[in-house]
């Protein structure tokens, strides 16, 4: 009988369910354990993943389970540090949901714990598996687009996300929840970590009116300019206040202009529309369920981690990528507070 690697999921909420179902349907892997404070969620997610996982209310008990080799940590953004450090100290490999952490101290503590305990740490920046972004990366690397000049990048959610989907939205922000994805994508596209480019300055403006009026104390949006050493200028928009009647829960556009060509992504329209009393764009790209199994690029990212652990290979996204994105979101916040551009240093130094 072939070896089957046991995976645990800490946090069985909206996104934890995808992690659980992905492990349960990945050859060579099995969903060994699930943890959540909410017993109803535990039962529902276990059932959706085929049953059979050991269920825990306390993640420390899950981390003591010898049938678990690696864990996904899918807790609210501001709770990542304690669980990630405990997982590393228990010798479990970690797939940590983005953002790595919401403070520099938390980010560095997680990286130090992973290093000290020699465990693999991946941050779930799944855009790297998105077919339109991957094709853009290939076009950038081949030189086909020439030197990048401008990028206009918009990733917004409808009001549903901060008002209904996330009970903890006031303890996070659209910058942590959405901009962290975009910032990792930009660093990846430009080859910044390999030294091919660097962010020199970040200028962000945020406003708090709509959500504040609804009793949720977190910014409505950030409008951000990132200046790169190469001359590339990026305009990044992240808002949490699209109307709930929008046809998709998120809106994604990325328009790249290089000296030799342009590349446009519209990621909100997945090539499918369902029209009944209203029109919606069903998810056909991110994490749809096909014949009972999750597929799509967000699933691919989780499967990549599973394969990395099973094969003993390093994942293509690691903790340092998470640190870089965390530092850029912190720069956005600082710029907003100072109402001025903020200079950016080395994003990867520990
Ligand atoms: N990669 C993506 O595109 C993506 C999408 C959605 C969410 N996320 C990230 O995933 C994480 C979770 O988001 P979500 O939308 O699933 O949130 P959620 O609120 O739906 O789920 C969080 C779960 O954690 C549980 N929980 C809270 N504290 C706990 C504790 N101490 N011990 C055990 N369980 C605990 C809650 O009961 C809840 O079920 C966040 O970091 C978020 O940013 C990523």
JSON list of N, CA and C and ligand atoms in Angstrom, two decimals, residues 10-16 35-38 41 57 59 73-77 79-80 97-99 124 126 165-168 176-177 181, ligand 1:
[
{"chain": "A", "resi": 10, "resn": "UNK", "atom": "N", "xyz": [-6.50, 23.88, 10.02]},
{"chain": "A", "resi": 10, "resn": "UNK", "atom": "CA", "xyz": [-6.84, 24.65, 11.22]},
{"chain": "A", "resi": 10, "resn": "UNK", "atom": "C", "xyz": [-7.63, 25.88, 10.77]},
{"chain": "A", "resi": 11, "resn": "UNK", "atom": "N", "xyz": [-8.91, 25.90, 11.10]},
{"chain": "A", "resi": 11, "resn": "UNK", "atom": "CA", "xyz": [-9.81, 26.95, 10.62]},
{"chain": "A", "resi": 11, "resn": "UNK", "atom": "C", "xyz": [-10.67, 26.38, 9.51]},
{"chain": "A", "resi": 12, "resn": "UNK", "atom": "N", "xyz": [-11.90, 25.96, 9.85]},
{"chain": "A", "resi": 12, "resn": "UNK", "atom": "CA", "xyz": [-12.77, 25.31, 8.87]},
{"chain": "A", "resi": 12, "resn": "UNK", "atom": "C", "xyz": [-13.87, 26.26, 8.41]},
{"chain": "A", "resi": 13, "resn": "UNK", "atom": "N", "xyz": [-13.48, 27.50, 8.12]},
{"chain": "A", "resi": 13, "resn": "UNK", "atom": "CA", "xyz": [-14.44, 28.49, 7.62]},
{"chain": "A", "resi": 13, "resn": "UNK", "atom": "C", "xyz": [-14.58, 28.38, 6.11]},
{"chain": "A", "resi": 14, "resn": "UNK", "atom": "N", "xyz": [-14.92, 29.51, 5.49]},
{"chain": "A", "resi": 14, "resn": "UNK", "atom": "CA", "xyz": [-15.16, 29.53, 4.04]},
{"chain": "A", "resi": 14, "resn": "UNK", "atom": "C", "xyz": [-13.98, 28.94, 3.27]},
{"chain": "A", "resi": 15, "resn": "UNK", "atom": "N", "xyz": [-12.78, 29.43, 3.58]},
{"chain": "A", "resi": 15, "resn": "UNK", "atom": "CA", "xyz": [-11.63, 29.02, 2.78]},
{"chain": "A", "resi": 15, "resn": "UNK", "atom": "C", "xyz": [-11.03, 27.72, 3.29]},
{"chain": "A", "resi": 16, "resn": "UNK", "atom": "N", "xyz": [-11.17, 27.45, 4.58]},
{"chain": "A", "resi": 16, "resn": "UNK", "atom": "CA", "xyz": [-10.68, 26.19, 5.14]},
{"chain": "A", "resi": 16, "resn": "UNK", "atom": "C", "xyz": [-11.38, 25.01, 4.49]},
{"chain": "A", "resi": 35, "resn": "UNK", "atom": "N", "xyz": [-9.71, 21.36, 12.51]},
{"chain": "A", "resi": 35, "resn": "UNK", "atom": "CA", "xyz": [-9.89, 22.07, 13.77]},
{"chain": "A", "resi": 35, "resn": "UNK", "atom": "C", "xyz": [-10.70, 23.34, 13.56]},
{"chain": "A", "resi": 36, "resn": "UNK", "atom": "N", "xyz": [-11.66, 23.58, 14.43]},
{"chain": "A", "resi": 36, "resn": "UNK", "atom": "CA", "xyz": [-12.39, 24.85, 14.44]},
{"chain": "A", "resi": 36, "resn": "UNK", "atom": "C", "xyz": [-13.06, 24.99, 15.81]},
{"chain": "A", "resi": 37, "resn": "UNK", "atom": "N", "xyz": [-13.25, 26.22, 16.23]},
{"chain": "A", "resi": 37, "resn": "UNK", "atom": "CA", "xyz": [-13.97, 26.47, 17.49]},
{"chain": "A", "resi": 37, "resn": "UNK", "atom": "C", "xyz": [-15.46, 26.17, 17.32]},
{"chain": "A", "resi": 38, "resn": "UNK", "atom": "N", "xyz": [-15.92, 26.22, 16.07]},
{"chain": "A", "resi": 38, "resn": "UNK", "atom": "CA", "xyz": [-17.34, 26.08, 15.79]},
{"chain": "A", "resi": 38, "resn": "UNK", "atom": "C", "xyz": [-17.63, 24.61, 15.40]},
{"chain": "A", "resi": 41, "resn": "UNK", "atom": "N", "xyz": [-19.44, 23.96, 12.05]},
{"chain": "A", "resi": 41, "resn": "UNK", "atom": "CA", "xyz": [-18.58, 24.07, 10.87]},
{"chain": "A", "resi": 41, "resn": "UNK", "atom": "C", "xyz": [-17.72, 22.82, 10.71]},
{"chain": "A", "resi": 57, "resn": "UNK", "atom": "N", "xyz": [-11.28, 20.95, 18.60]},
{"chain": "A", "resi": 57, "resn": "UNK", "atom": "CA", "xyz": [-11.64, 22.34, 18.89]},
{"chain": "A", "resi": 57, "resn": "UNK", "atom": "C", "xyz": [-10.39, 23.15, 19.21]},
{"chain": "A", "resi": 59, "resn": "UNK", "atom": "N", "xyz": [-6.37, 23.79, 18.41]},
{"chain": "A", "resi": 59, "resn": "UNK", "atom": "CA", "xyz": [-5.38, 23.45, 17.38]},
{"chain": "A", "resi": 59, "resn": "UNK", "atom": "C", "xyz": [-4.13, 22.83, 18.00]},
{"chain": "A", "resi": 73, "resn": "UNK", "atom": "N", "xyz": [-3.15, 26.54, 7.68]},
{"chain": "A", "resi": 73, "resn": "UNK", "atom": "CA", "xyz": [-3.67, 27.45, 8.71]},
{"chain": "A", "resi": 73, "resn": "UNK", "atom": "C", "xyz": [-4.55, 28.46, 7.99]},
{"chain": "A", "resi": 74, "resn": "UNK", "atom": "N", "xyz": [-5.84, 28.38, 8.27]},
{"chain": "A", "resi": 74, "resn": "UNK", "atom": "CA", "xyz": [-6.83, 29.17, 7.52]},
{"chain": "A", "resi": 74, "resn": "UNK", "atom": "C", "xyz": [-7.68, 29.94, 8.54]},
{"chain": "A", "resi": 75, "resn": "UNK", "atom": "N", "xyz": [-6.99, 30.59, 9.46]},
{"chain": "A", "resi": 75, "resn": "UNK", "atom": "CA", "xyz": [-7.63, 31.39, 10.51]},
{"chain": "A", "resi": 75, "resn": "UNK", "atom": "C", "xyz": [-7.72, 32.84, 10.06]},
{"chain": "A", "resi": 76, "resn": "UNK", "atom": "N", "xyz": [-8.54, 33.65, 10.72]},
{"chain": "A", "resi": 76, "resn": "UNK", "atom": "CA", "xyz": [-8.59, 35.08, 10.40]},
{"chain": "A", "resi": 76, "resn": "UNK", "atom": "C", "xyz": [-7.18, 35.69, 10.35]},
{"chain": "A", "resi": 77, "resn": "UNK", "atom": "N", "xyz": [-7.01, 36.70, 9.50]},
{"chain": "A", "resi": 77, "resn": "UNK", "atom": "CA", "xyz": [-5.69, 37.28, 9.19]},
{"chain": "A", "resi": 77, "resn": "UNK", "atom": "C", "xyz": [-4.85, 37.58, 10.44]},
{"chain": "A", "resi": 79, "resn": "UNK", "atom": "N", "xyz": [-4.81, 36.26, 13.32]},
{"chain": "A", "resi": 79, "resn": "UNK", "atom": "CA", "xyz": [-4.56, 35.13, 14.23]},
{"chain": "A", "resi": 79, "resn": "UNK", "atom": "C", "xyz": [-3.50, 34.16, 13.71]},
{"chain": "A", "resi": 80, "resn": "UNK", "atom": "N", "xyz": [-2.77, 34.57, 12.67]},
{"chain": "A", "resi": 80, "resn": "UNK", "atom": "CA", "xyz": [-1.87, 33.61, 12.04]},
{"chain": "A", "resi": 80, "resn": "UNK", "atom": "C", "xyz": [-0.65, 33.26, 12.89]},
{"chain": "A", "resi": 97, "resn": "UNK", "atom": "N", "xyz": [-2.44, 30.67, 5.05]},
{"chain": "A", "resi": 97, "resn": "UNK", "atom": "CA", "xyz": [-3.21, 31.54, 4.17]},
{"chain": "A", "resi": 97, "resn": "UNK", "atom": "C", "xyz": [-2.59, 32.95, 4.15]},
{"chain": "A", "resi": 98, "resn": "UNK", "atom": "N", "xyz": [-2.80, 33.65, 3.04]},
{"chain": "A", "resi": 98, "resn": "UNK", "atom": "CA", "xyz": [-2.35, 35.03, 2.97]},
{"chain": "A", "resi": 98, "resn": "UNK", "atom": "C", "xyz": [-3.24, 35.88, 3.85]},
{"chain": "A", "resi": 99, "resn": "UNK", "atom": "N", "xyz": [-2.81, 37.00, 4.39]},
{"chain": "A", "resi": 99, "resn": "UNK", "atom": "CA", "xyz": [-1.42, 37.45, 4.42]},
{"chain": "A", "resi": 99, "resn": "UNK", "atom": "C", "xyz": [-0.64, 36.64, 5.44]},
{"chain": "A", "resi": 124, "resn": "UNK", "atom": "N", "xyz": [-0.16, 31.10, 0.79]},
{"chain": "A", "resi": 124, "resn": "UNK", "atom": "CA", "xyz": [-1.08, 30.71, -0.29]},
{"chain": "A", "resi": 124, "resn": "UNK", "atom": "C", "xyz": [-1.40, 31.87, -1.25]},
{"chain": "A", "resi": 126, "resn": "UNK", "atom": "N", "xyz": [-2.26, 32.31, -4.51]},
{"chain": "A", "resi": 126, "resn": "UNK", "atom": "CA", "xyz": [-2.65, 31.40, -5.58]},
{"chain": "A", "resi": 126, "resn": "UNK", "atom": "C", "xyz": [-2.68, 32.03, -6.97]},
{"chain": "A", "resi": 165, "resn": "UNK", "atom": "N", "xyz": [-19.57, 37.98, 4.94]},
{"chain": "A", "resi": 165, "resn": "UNK", "atom": "CA", "xyz": [-18.72, 36.79, 4.82]},
{"chain": "A", "resi": 165, "resn": "UNK", "atom": "C", "xyz": [-17.69, 36.72, 5.95]},
{"chain": "A", "resi": 166, "resn": "UNK", "atom": "N", "xyz": [-17.06, 37.87, 6.26]},
{"chain": "A", "resi": 166, "resn": "UNK", "atom": "CA", "xyz": [-16.00, 37.87, 7.28]},
{"chain": "A", "resi": 166, "resn": "UNK", "atom": "C", "xyz": [-16.52, 38.52, 8.55]},
{"chain": "A", "resi": 167, "resn": "UNK", "atom": "N", "xyz": [-16.65, 37.72, 9.62]},
{"chain": "A", "resi": 167, "resn": "UNK", "atom": "CA", "xyz": [-17.11, 38.31, 10.89]},
{"chain": "A", "resi": 167, "resn": "UNK", "atom": "C", "xyz": [-16.03, 39.20, 11.49]},
{"chain": "A", "resi": 168, "resn": "UNK", "atom": "N", "xyz": [-14.81, 39.04, 10.99]},
{"chain": "A", "resi": 168, "resn": "UNK", "atom": "CA", "xyz": [-13.66, 39.73, 11.59]},
{"chain": "A", "resi": 168, "resn": "UNK", "atom": "C", "xyz": [-13.10, 40.84, 10.69]},
{"chain": "A", "resi": 176, "resn": "UNK", "atom": "N", "xyz": [-5.10, 44.05, 3.67]},
{"chain": "A", "resi": 176, "resn": "UNK", "atom": "CA", "xyz": [-4.58, 42.72, 4.05]},
{"chain": "A", "resi": 176, "resn": "UNK", "atom": "C", "xyz": [-5.27, 41.63, 3.25]},
{"chain": "A", "resi": 177, "resn": "UNK", "atom": "N", "xyz": [-6.57, 41.78, 3.06]},
{"chain": "A", "resi": 177, "resn": "UNK", "atom": "CA", "xyz": [-7.35, 40.69, 2.46]},
{"chain": "A", "resi": 177, "resn": "UNK", "atom": "C", "xyz": [-7.12, 40.60, 0.95]},
{"chain": "A", "resi": 181, "resn": "UNK", "atom": "N", "xyz": [-2.57, 39.87, -2.04]},
{"chain": "A", "resi": 181, "resn": "UNK", "atom": "CA", "xyz": [-2.52, 39.03, -3.25]},
{"chain": "A", "resi": 181, "resn": "UNK", "atom": "C", "xyz": [-1.87, 39.81, -4.41]},
{"chain": "B", "resi": 1, "resn": "LIG", "atom": "N1", "xyz": [-6.43, 32.70, -0.76]},
{"chain": "B", "resi": 1, "resn": "LIG", "atom": "C1", "xyz": [-7.62, 33.34, -0.82]},
{"chain": "B", "resi": 1, "resn": "LIG", "atom": "O1", "xyz": [-8.05, 33.84, -1.85]},
{"chain": "B", "resi": 1, "resn": "LIG", "atom": "C2", "xyz": [-8.43, 33.46, 0.40]},
{"chain": "B", "resi": 1, "resn": "LIG", "atom": "C3", "xyz": [-9.80, 33.55, 0.31]},
{"chain": "B", "resi": 1, "resn": "LIG", "atom": "C4", "xyz": [-10.53, 33.68, 1.47]},
{"chain": "B", "resi": 1, "resn": "LIG", "atom": "C5", "xyz": [-9.83, 33.75, 2.66]},
{"chain": "B", "resi": 1, "resn": "LIG", "atom": "N2", "xyz": [-8.49, 33.68, 2.71]},
{"chain": "B", "resi": 1, "resn": "LIG", "atom": "C6", "xyz": [-7.75, 33.78, 3.97]},
{"chain": "B", "resi": 1, "resn": "LIG", "atom": "O2", "xyz": [-8.04, 32.61, 4.73]},
{"chain": "B", "resi": 1, "resn": "LIG", "atom": "C7", "xyz": [-8.13, 32.96, 6.11]},
{"chain": "B", "resi": 1, "resn": "LIG", "atom": "C8", "xyz": [-9.50, 32.56, 6.62]},
{"chain": "B", "resi": 1, "resn": "LIG", "atom": "O3", "xyz": [-10.50, 33.26, 5.91]},
{"chain": "B", "resi": 1, "resn": "LIG", "atom": "P1", "xyz": [-12.00, 32.72, 5.81]},
{"chain": "B", "resi": 1, "resn": "LIG", "atom": "O4", "xyz": [-12.65, 33.55, 4.77]},
{"chain": "B", "resi": 1, "resn": "LIG", "atom": "O5", "xyz": [-12.02, 31.24, 5.65]},
{"chain": "B", "resi": 1, "resn": "LIG", "atom": "O6", "xyz": [-12.53, 33.14, 7.26]},
{"chain": "B", "resi": 1, "resn": "LIG", "atom": "P2", "xyz": [-13.73, 32.47, 8.10]},
{"chain": "B", "resi": 1, "resn": "LIG", "atom": "O7", "xyz": [-14.11, 33.44, 9.15]},
{"chain": "B", "resi": 1, "resn": "LIG", "atom": "O8", "xyz": [-14.77, 31.93, 7.18]},
{"chain": "B", "resi": 1, "resn": "LIG", "atom": "O9", "xyz": [-13.04, 31.19, 8.77]},
{"chain": "B", "resi": 1, "resn": "LIG", "atom": "C9", "xyz": [-12.19, 31.28, 9.88]},
{"chain": "B", "resi": 1, "resn": "LIG", "atom": "C10", "xyz": [-12.50, 30.09, 10.79]},
{"chain": "B", "resi": 1, "resn": "LIG", "atom": "O10", "xyz": [-11.54, 30.06, 11.85]},
{"chain": "B", "resi": 1, "resn": "LIG", "atom": "C11", "xyz": [-12.23, 29.64, 13.03]},
{"chain": "B", "resi": 1, "resn": "LIG", "atom": "N3", "xyz": [-11.44, 30.05, 14.18]},
{"chain": "B", "resi": 1, "resn": "LIG", "atom": "C12", "xyz": [-11.22, 31.30, 14.67]},
{"chain": "B", "resi": 1, "resn": "LIG", "atom": "N4", "xyz": [-10.38, 31.27, 15.71]},
{"chain": "B", "resi": 1, "resn": "LIG", "atom": "C13", "xyz": [-10.04, 29.97, 15.89]},
{"chain": "B", "resi": 1, "resn": "LIG", "atom": "C14", "xyz": [-9.18, 29.29, 16.81]},
{"chain": "B", "resi": 1, "resn": "LIG", "atom": "N5", "xyz": [-8.49, 29.95, 17.74]},
{"chain": "B", "resi": 1, "resn": "LIG", "atom": "N6", "xyz": [-9.07, 27.96, 16.71]},
{"chain": "B", "resi": 1, "resn": "LIG", "atom": "C15", "xyz": [-9.76, 27.26, 15.77]},
{"chain": "B", "resi": 1, "resn": "LIG", "atom": "N7", "xyz": [-10.59, 27.85, 14.86]},
{"chain": "B", "resi": 1, "resn": "LIG", "atom": "C16", "xyz": [-10.72, 29.19, 14.93]},
{"chain": "B", "resi": 1, "resn": "LIG", "atom": "C17", "xyz": [-13.60, 30.31, 12.93]},
{"chain": "B", "resi": 1, "resn": "LIG", "atom": "O11", "xyz": [-14.54, 29.62, 13.74]},
{"chain": "B", "resi": 1, "resn": "LIG", "atom": "C18", "xyz": [-13.89, 30.19, 11.44]},
{"chain": "B", "resi": 1, "resn": "LIG", "atom": "O12", "xyz": [-14.65, 29.02, 11.12]},
{"chain": "B", "resi": 1, "resn": "LIG", "atom": "C19", "xyz": [-7.83, 34.45, 6.20]},
{"chain": "B", "resi": 1, "resn": "LIG", "atom": "O13", "xyz": [-6.46, 34.66, 6.46]},
{"chain": "B", "resi": 1, "resn": "LIG", "atom": "C20", "xyz": [-8.18, 34.96, 4.82]},
{"chain": "B", "resi": 1, "resn": "LIG", "atom": "O14", "xyz": [-7.50, 36.14, 4.44]},
{"chain": "B", "resi": 1, "resn": "LIG", "atom": "C21", "xyz": [-7.80, 33.53, 1.61]}
]
